[in-house]
Short mmCIF file of C-alpha atoms in Angstrom, two decimals:
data_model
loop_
_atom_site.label_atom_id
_atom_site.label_comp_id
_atom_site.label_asym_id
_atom_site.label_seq_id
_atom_site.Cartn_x
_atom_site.Cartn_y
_atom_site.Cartn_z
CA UNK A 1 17.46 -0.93 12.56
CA UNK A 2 14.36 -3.34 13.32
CA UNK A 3 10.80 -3.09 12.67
CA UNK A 4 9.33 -3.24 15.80
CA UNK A 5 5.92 -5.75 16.06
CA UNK A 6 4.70 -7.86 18.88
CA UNK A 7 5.91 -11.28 18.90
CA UNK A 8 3.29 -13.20 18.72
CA UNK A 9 1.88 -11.22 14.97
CA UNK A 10 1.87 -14.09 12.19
CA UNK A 11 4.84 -12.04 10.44
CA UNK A 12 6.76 -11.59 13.10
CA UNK A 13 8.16 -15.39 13.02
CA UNK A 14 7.94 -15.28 8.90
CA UNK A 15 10.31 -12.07 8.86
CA UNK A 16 12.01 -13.36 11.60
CA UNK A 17 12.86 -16.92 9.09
CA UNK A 18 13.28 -14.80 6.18
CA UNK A 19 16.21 -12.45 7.72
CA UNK A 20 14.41 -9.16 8.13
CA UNK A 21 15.69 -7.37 10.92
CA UNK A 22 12.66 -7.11 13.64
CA UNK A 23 11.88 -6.73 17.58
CA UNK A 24 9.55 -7.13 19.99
CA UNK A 25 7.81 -4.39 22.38
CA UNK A 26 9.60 -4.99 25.00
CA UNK A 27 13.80 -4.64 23.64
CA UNK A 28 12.15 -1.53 21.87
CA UNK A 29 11.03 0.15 24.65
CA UNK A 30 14.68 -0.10 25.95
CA UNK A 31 16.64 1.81 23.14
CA UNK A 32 16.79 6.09 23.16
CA UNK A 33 15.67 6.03 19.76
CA UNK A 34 12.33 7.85 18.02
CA UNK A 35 11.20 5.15 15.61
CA UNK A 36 9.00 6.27 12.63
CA UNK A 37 5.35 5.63 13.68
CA UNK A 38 3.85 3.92 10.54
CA UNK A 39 0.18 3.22 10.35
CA UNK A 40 -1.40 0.78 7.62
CA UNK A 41 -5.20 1.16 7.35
CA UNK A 42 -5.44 -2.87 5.66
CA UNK A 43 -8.83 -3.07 3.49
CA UNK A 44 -7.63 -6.49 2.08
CA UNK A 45 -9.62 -9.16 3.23
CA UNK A 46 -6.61 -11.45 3.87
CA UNK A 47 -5.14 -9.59 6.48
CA UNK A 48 -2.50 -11.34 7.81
CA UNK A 49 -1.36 -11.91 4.03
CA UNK A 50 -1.31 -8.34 3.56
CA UNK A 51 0.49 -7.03 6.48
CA UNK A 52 3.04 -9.36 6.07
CA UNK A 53 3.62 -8.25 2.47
CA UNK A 54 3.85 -4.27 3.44
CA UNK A 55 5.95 -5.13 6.83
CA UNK A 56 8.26 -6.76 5.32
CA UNK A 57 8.99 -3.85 2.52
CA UNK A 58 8.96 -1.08 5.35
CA UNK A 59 11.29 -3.54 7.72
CA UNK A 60 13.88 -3.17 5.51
CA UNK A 61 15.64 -0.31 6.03
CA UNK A 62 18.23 1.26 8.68
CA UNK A 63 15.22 2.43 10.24
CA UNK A 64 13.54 1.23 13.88
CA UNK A 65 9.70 1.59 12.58
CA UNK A 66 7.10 0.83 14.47
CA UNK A 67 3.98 -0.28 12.95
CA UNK A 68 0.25 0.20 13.58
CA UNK A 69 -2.36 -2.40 12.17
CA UNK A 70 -5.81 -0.26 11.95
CA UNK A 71 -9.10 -0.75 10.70
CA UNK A 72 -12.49 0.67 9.88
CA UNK A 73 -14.14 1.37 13.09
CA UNK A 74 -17.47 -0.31 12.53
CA UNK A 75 -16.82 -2.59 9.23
CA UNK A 76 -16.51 -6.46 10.70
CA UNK A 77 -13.70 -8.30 8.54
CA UNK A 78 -14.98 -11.66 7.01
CA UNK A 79 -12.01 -13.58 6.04
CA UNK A 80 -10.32 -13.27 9.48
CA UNK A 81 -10.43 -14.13 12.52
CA UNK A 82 -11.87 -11.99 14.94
CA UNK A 83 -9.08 -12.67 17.85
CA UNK A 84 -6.53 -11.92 15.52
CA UNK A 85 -8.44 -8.66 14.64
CA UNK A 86 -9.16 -7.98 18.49
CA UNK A 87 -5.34 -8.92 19.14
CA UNK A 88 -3.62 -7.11 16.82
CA UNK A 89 -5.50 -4.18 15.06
CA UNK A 90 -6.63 -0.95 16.58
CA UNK A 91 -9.95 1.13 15.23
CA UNK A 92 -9.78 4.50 13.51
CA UNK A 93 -11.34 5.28 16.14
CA UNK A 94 -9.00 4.69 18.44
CA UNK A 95 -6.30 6.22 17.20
CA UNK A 96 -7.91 9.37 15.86
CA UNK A 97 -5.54 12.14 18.29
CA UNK A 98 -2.34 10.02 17.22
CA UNK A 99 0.20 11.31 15.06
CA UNK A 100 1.89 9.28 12.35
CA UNK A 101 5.13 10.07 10.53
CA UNK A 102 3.52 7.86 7.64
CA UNK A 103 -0.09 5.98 6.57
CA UNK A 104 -0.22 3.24 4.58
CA UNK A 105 -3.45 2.90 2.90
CA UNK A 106 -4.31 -0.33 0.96
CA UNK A 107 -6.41 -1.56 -2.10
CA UNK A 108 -9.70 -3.76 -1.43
CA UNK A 109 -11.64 -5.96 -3.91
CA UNK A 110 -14.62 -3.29 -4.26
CA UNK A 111 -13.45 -1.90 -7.23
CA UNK A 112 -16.98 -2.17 -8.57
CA UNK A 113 -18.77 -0.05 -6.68
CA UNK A 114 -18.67 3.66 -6.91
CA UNK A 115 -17.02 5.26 -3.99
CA UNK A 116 -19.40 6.32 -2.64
CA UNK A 117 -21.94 3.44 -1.98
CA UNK A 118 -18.77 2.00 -0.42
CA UNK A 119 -20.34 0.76 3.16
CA UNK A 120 -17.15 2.65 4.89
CA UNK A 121 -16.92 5.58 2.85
CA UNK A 122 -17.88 7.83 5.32
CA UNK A 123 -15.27 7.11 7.74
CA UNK A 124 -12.43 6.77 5.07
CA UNK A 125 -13.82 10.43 4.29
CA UNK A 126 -12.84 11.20 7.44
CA UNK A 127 -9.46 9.51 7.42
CA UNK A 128 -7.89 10.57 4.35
CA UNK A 129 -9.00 14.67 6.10
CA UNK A 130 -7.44 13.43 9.22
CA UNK A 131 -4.58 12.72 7.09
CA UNK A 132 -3.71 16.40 6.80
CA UNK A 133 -3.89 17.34 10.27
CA UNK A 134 -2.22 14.16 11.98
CA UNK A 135 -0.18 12.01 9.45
CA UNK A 136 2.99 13.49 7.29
CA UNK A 137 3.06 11.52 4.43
CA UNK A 138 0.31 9.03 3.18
CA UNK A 139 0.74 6.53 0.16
CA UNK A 140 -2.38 5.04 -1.25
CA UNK A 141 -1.97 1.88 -2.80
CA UNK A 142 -4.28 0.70 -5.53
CA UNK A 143 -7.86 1.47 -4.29
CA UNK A 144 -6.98 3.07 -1.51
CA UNK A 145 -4.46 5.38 -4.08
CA UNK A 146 -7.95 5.64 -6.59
CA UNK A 147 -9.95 6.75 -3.98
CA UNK A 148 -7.42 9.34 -2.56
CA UNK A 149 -7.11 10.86 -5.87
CA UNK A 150 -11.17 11.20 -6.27
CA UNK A 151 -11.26 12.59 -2.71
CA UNK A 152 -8.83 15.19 -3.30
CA UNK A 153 -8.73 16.19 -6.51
CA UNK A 154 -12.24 14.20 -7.90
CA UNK A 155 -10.03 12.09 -10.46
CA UNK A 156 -12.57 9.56 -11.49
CA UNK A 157 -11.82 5.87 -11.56
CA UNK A 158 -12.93 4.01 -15.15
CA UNK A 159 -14.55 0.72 -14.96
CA UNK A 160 -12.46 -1.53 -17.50
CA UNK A 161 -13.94 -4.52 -20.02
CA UNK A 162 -11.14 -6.56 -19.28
CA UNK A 163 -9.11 -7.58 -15.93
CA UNK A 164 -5.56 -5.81 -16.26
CA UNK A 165 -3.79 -8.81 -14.77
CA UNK A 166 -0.40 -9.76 -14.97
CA UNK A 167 3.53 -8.49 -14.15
CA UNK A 168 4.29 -5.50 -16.64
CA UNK A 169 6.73 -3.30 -17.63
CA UNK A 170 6.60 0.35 -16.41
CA UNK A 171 8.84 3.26 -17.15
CA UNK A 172 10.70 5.18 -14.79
CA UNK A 173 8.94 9.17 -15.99
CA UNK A 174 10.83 11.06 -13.17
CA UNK A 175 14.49 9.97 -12.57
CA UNK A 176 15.48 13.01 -10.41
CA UNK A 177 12.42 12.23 -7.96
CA UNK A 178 13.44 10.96 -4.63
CA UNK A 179 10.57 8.50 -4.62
CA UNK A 180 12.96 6.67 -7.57
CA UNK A 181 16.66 7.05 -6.06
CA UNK A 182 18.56 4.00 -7.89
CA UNK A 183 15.56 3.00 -9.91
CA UNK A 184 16.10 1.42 -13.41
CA UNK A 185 14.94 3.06 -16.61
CA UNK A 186 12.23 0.28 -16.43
CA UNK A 187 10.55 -2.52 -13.83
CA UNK A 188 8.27 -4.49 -13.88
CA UNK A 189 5.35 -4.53 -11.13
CA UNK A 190 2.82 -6.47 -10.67
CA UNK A 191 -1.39 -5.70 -11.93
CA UNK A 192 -4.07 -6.96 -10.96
CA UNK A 193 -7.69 -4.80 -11.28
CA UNK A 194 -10.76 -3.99 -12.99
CA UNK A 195 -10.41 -0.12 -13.22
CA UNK A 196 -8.34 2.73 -14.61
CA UNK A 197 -7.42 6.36 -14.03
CA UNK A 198 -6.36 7.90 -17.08
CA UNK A 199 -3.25 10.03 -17.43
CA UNK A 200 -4.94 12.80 -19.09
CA UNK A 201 -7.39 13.80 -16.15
CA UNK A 202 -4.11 12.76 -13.69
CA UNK A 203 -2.13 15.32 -15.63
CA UNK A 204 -5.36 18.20 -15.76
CA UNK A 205 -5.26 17.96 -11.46
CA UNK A 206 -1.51 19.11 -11.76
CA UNK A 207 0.07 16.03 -10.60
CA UNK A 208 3.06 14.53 -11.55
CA UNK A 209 3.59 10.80 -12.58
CA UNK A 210 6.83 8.78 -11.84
CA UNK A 211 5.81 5.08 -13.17
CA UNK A 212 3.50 4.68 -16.06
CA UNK A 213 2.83 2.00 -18.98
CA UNK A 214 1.41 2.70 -21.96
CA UNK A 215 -0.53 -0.82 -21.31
CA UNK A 216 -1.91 -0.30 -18.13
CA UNK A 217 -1.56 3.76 -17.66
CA UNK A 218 -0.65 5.78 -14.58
CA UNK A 219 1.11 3.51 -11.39
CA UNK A 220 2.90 5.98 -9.58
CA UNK A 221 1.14 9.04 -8.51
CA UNK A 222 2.86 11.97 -6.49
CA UNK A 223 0.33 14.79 -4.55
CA UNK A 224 3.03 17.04 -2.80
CA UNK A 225 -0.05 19.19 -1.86
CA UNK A 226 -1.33 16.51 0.03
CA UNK A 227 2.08 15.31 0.89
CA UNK A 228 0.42 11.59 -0.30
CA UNK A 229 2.46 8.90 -3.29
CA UNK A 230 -0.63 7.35 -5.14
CA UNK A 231 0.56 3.53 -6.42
CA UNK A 232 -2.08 1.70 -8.81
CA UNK A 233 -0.16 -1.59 -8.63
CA UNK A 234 1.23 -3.92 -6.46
CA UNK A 235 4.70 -3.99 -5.62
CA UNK A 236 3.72 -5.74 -1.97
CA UNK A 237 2.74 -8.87 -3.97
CA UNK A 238 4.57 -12.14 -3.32
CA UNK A 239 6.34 -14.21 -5.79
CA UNK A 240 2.88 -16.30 -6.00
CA UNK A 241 0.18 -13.41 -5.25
CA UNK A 242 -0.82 -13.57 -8.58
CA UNK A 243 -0.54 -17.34 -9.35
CA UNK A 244 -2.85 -17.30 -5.92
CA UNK A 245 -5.57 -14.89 -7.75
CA UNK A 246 -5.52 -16.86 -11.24
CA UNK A 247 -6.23 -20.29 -9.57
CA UNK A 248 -9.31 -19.28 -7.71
CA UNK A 249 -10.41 -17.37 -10.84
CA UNK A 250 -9.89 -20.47 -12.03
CA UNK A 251 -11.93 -22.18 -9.58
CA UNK A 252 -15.23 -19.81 -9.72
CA UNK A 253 -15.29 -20.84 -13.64
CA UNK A 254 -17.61 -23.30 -13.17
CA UNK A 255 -19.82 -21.11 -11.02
CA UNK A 256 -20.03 -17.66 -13.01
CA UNK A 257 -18.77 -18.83 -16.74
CA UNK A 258 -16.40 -16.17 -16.93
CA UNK A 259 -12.99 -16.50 -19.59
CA UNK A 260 -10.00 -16.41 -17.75
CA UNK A 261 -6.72 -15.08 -19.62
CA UNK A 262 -3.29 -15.60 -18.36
CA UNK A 263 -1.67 -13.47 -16.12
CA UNK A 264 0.52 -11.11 -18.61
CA UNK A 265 3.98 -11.89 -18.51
CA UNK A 266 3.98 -13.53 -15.50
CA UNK A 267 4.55 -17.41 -15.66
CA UNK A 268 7.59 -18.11 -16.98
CA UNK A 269 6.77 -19.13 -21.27
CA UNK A 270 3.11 -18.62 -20.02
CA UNK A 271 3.26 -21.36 -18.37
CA UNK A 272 1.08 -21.69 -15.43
CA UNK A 273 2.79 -25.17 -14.48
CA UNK A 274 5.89 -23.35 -14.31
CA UNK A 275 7.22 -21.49 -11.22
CA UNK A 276 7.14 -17.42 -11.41
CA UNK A 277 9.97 -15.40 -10.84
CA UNK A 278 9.89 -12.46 -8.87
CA UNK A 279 11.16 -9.38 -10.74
CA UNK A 280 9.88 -7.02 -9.07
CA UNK A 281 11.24 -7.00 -5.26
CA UNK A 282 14.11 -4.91 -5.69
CA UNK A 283 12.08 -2.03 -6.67
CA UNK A 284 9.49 -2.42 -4.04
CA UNK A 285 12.13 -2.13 -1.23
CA UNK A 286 13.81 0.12 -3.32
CA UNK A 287 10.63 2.49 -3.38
CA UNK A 288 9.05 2.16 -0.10
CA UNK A 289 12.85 2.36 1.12
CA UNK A 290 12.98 5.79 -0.12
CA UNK A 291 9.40 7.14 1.12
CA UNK A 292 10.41 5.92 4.27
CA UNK A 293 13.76 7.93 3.82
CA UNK A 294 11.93 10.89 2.86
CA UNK A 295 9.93 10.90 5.95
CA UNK A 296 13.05 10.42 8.33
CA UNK A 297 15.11 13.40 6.07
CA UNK A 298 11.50 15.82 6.50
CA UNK A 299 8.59 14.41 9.67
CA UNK A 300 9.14 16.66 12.65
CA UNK A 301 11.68 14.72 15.41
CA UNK A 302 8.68 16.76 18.07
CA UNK A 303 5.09 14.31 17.14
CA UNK A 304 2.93 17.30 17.93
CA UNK A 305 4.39 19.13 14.85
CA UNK A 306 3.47 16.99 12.36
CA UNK A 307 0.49 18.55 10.28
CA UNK A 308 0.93 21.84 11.40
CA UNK A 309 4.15 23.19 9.05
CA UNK A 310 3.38 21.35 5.34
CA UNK A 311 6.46 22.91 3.94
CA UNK A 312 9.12 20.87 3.41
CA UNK A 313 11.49 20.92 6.59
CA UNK A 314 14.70 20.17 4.86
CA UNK A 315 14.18 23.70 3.44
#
């Protein structure tokens, strides 16, 4: 089934090229069918980039989703434009008394800052609590997966010396999880930040991890508490997301005399005149694939329910 987006959304027309089954509004509104409301809260500053990325992994299932773009009620976005923000994204505080069957919640480039000087970290408070009452399953992705994990259980993040940067290998710690149905042993996923969580202090808050590397730690986080998949790394990149982030390092040499490594087995012979493969795409629609399953096999088909049983409803 399609992914249901208005037509005129930048991704619409590159999903649309690239053979991912979507629709518009209107030939939605005309099929007896309950799609899975999915919400992404996008902190990236290249918005349209990042929806893209995540619509395209969630538009590939048998499933008719539709999606919500929201943001921070009262932080202003620099890097787009405000009619495409006016046009196409809807304020927390707008959609508050909605339910969601699922809430995506993305990384942003603030990893320096402690949480809490964070300009939004007030309302973000408030959404990952208003996750509990009105969304049934919420996967934090980088950032947004740090900061979930220090809300919830106070898990610190760990300011790094070094940039972990790069596409590496990660081992599959929890075969019979549903999360990894038809995973590999091992895959390879893409890095790119300036902090850590460590597995110890993941492990004392009771919570299990499926991915993990012994180079970069902890990727994939699960909180069946919180009914919430924590991911530390970036399956939603693009073939050239991190090519993208190594030439404007590149660029801002000059400007703050920073050393800038290669992306870890990334270009192909490291390489950076050669083109990078993409190894990891098959696991990202593998994973978000089967979230998205789980939340069809367990969300309530009656809206109003969701938040109000937390057991699981397949029994």
């Amino acid at each position: 089934m399609p992914l249901k987006l208005p037509r005129t959304l930048p991704a619409y027309s590159v999903l649309e090229r690239e053979g991912v089954m979507v629709m518009d509004e209107e030939l939605a509104a005309n099929q007896d069918i309950r799609p899975l409301k999915i919400g992404l809260l996008n902190l990236m500053p290249k918005k349209i980039q990042t929806e893209t990325q995540f619509a395209r992994l969630i538009g590939a299932t048998p499933l008719q989703i539709e999606l919500t773009l929201i943001r921070m009620s009262d932080h202003e976005a620099k890097n787009t434009s405000a009619d495409h923000m006016d046009s196409f994204y809807r304020p927390f505080s707008e959609v508050r008394d909605e339910k969601f069957d699922g809430l995506i919640i993305t990384g942003a480039p603030i990893e320096h800052l402690a949480f809490e000087d964070v300009s939004y970290w007030n309302e973000l408070h408030d959404i990952m609590d208003w996750t509990q009452t009105n969304v049934h399953s919420t996967f934090g992705v980088c950032w947004g997966g740090m900061a979930m994990l220090h809300h919830f259980h106070k898990v610190p993040k760990h300011l790094l010396d070094h940039k972990l940067f790069g596409a590496y290998r990660h081992v599959n710690q929890a075969p019979a999880s549903p999360y990894l149905r038809g995973f590999s042993d091992e895959c390879v996923i893409p890095v790119s930040r300036w902090t850590e969580v460590r597995k110890a202090e993941v492990e004392a808050a009771g919570l299990p991890i499926l991915l993990g590397s012994d180079a970069t730690g902890p990727c994939l986080i699960e909180d069946p508490e919180h009914r919430a998949l924590y991911i530390l790394n970036h399956f939603e990149y693009d073939s050239d997301t991190l090519k993208q982030e190594y030439d404007r390092d590149l660029d801002n040499v000059q400007v703050e005399g920073a050393e800038i490594a290669l992306p870890v087995g990334y270009f192909p012979e490291d390489d950076p005149t050669k083109r990078p493969a993409n190894r990891w795409r098959s696991h990202a629609h593998l994973l978000y694939g089967n979230w998205l399953s789980e939340i069809y096999l367990t969300t309530p088909y009656d809206m109003n329910r969701i938040g109000q049983d937390r057991t699981d409803l397949r029994g």
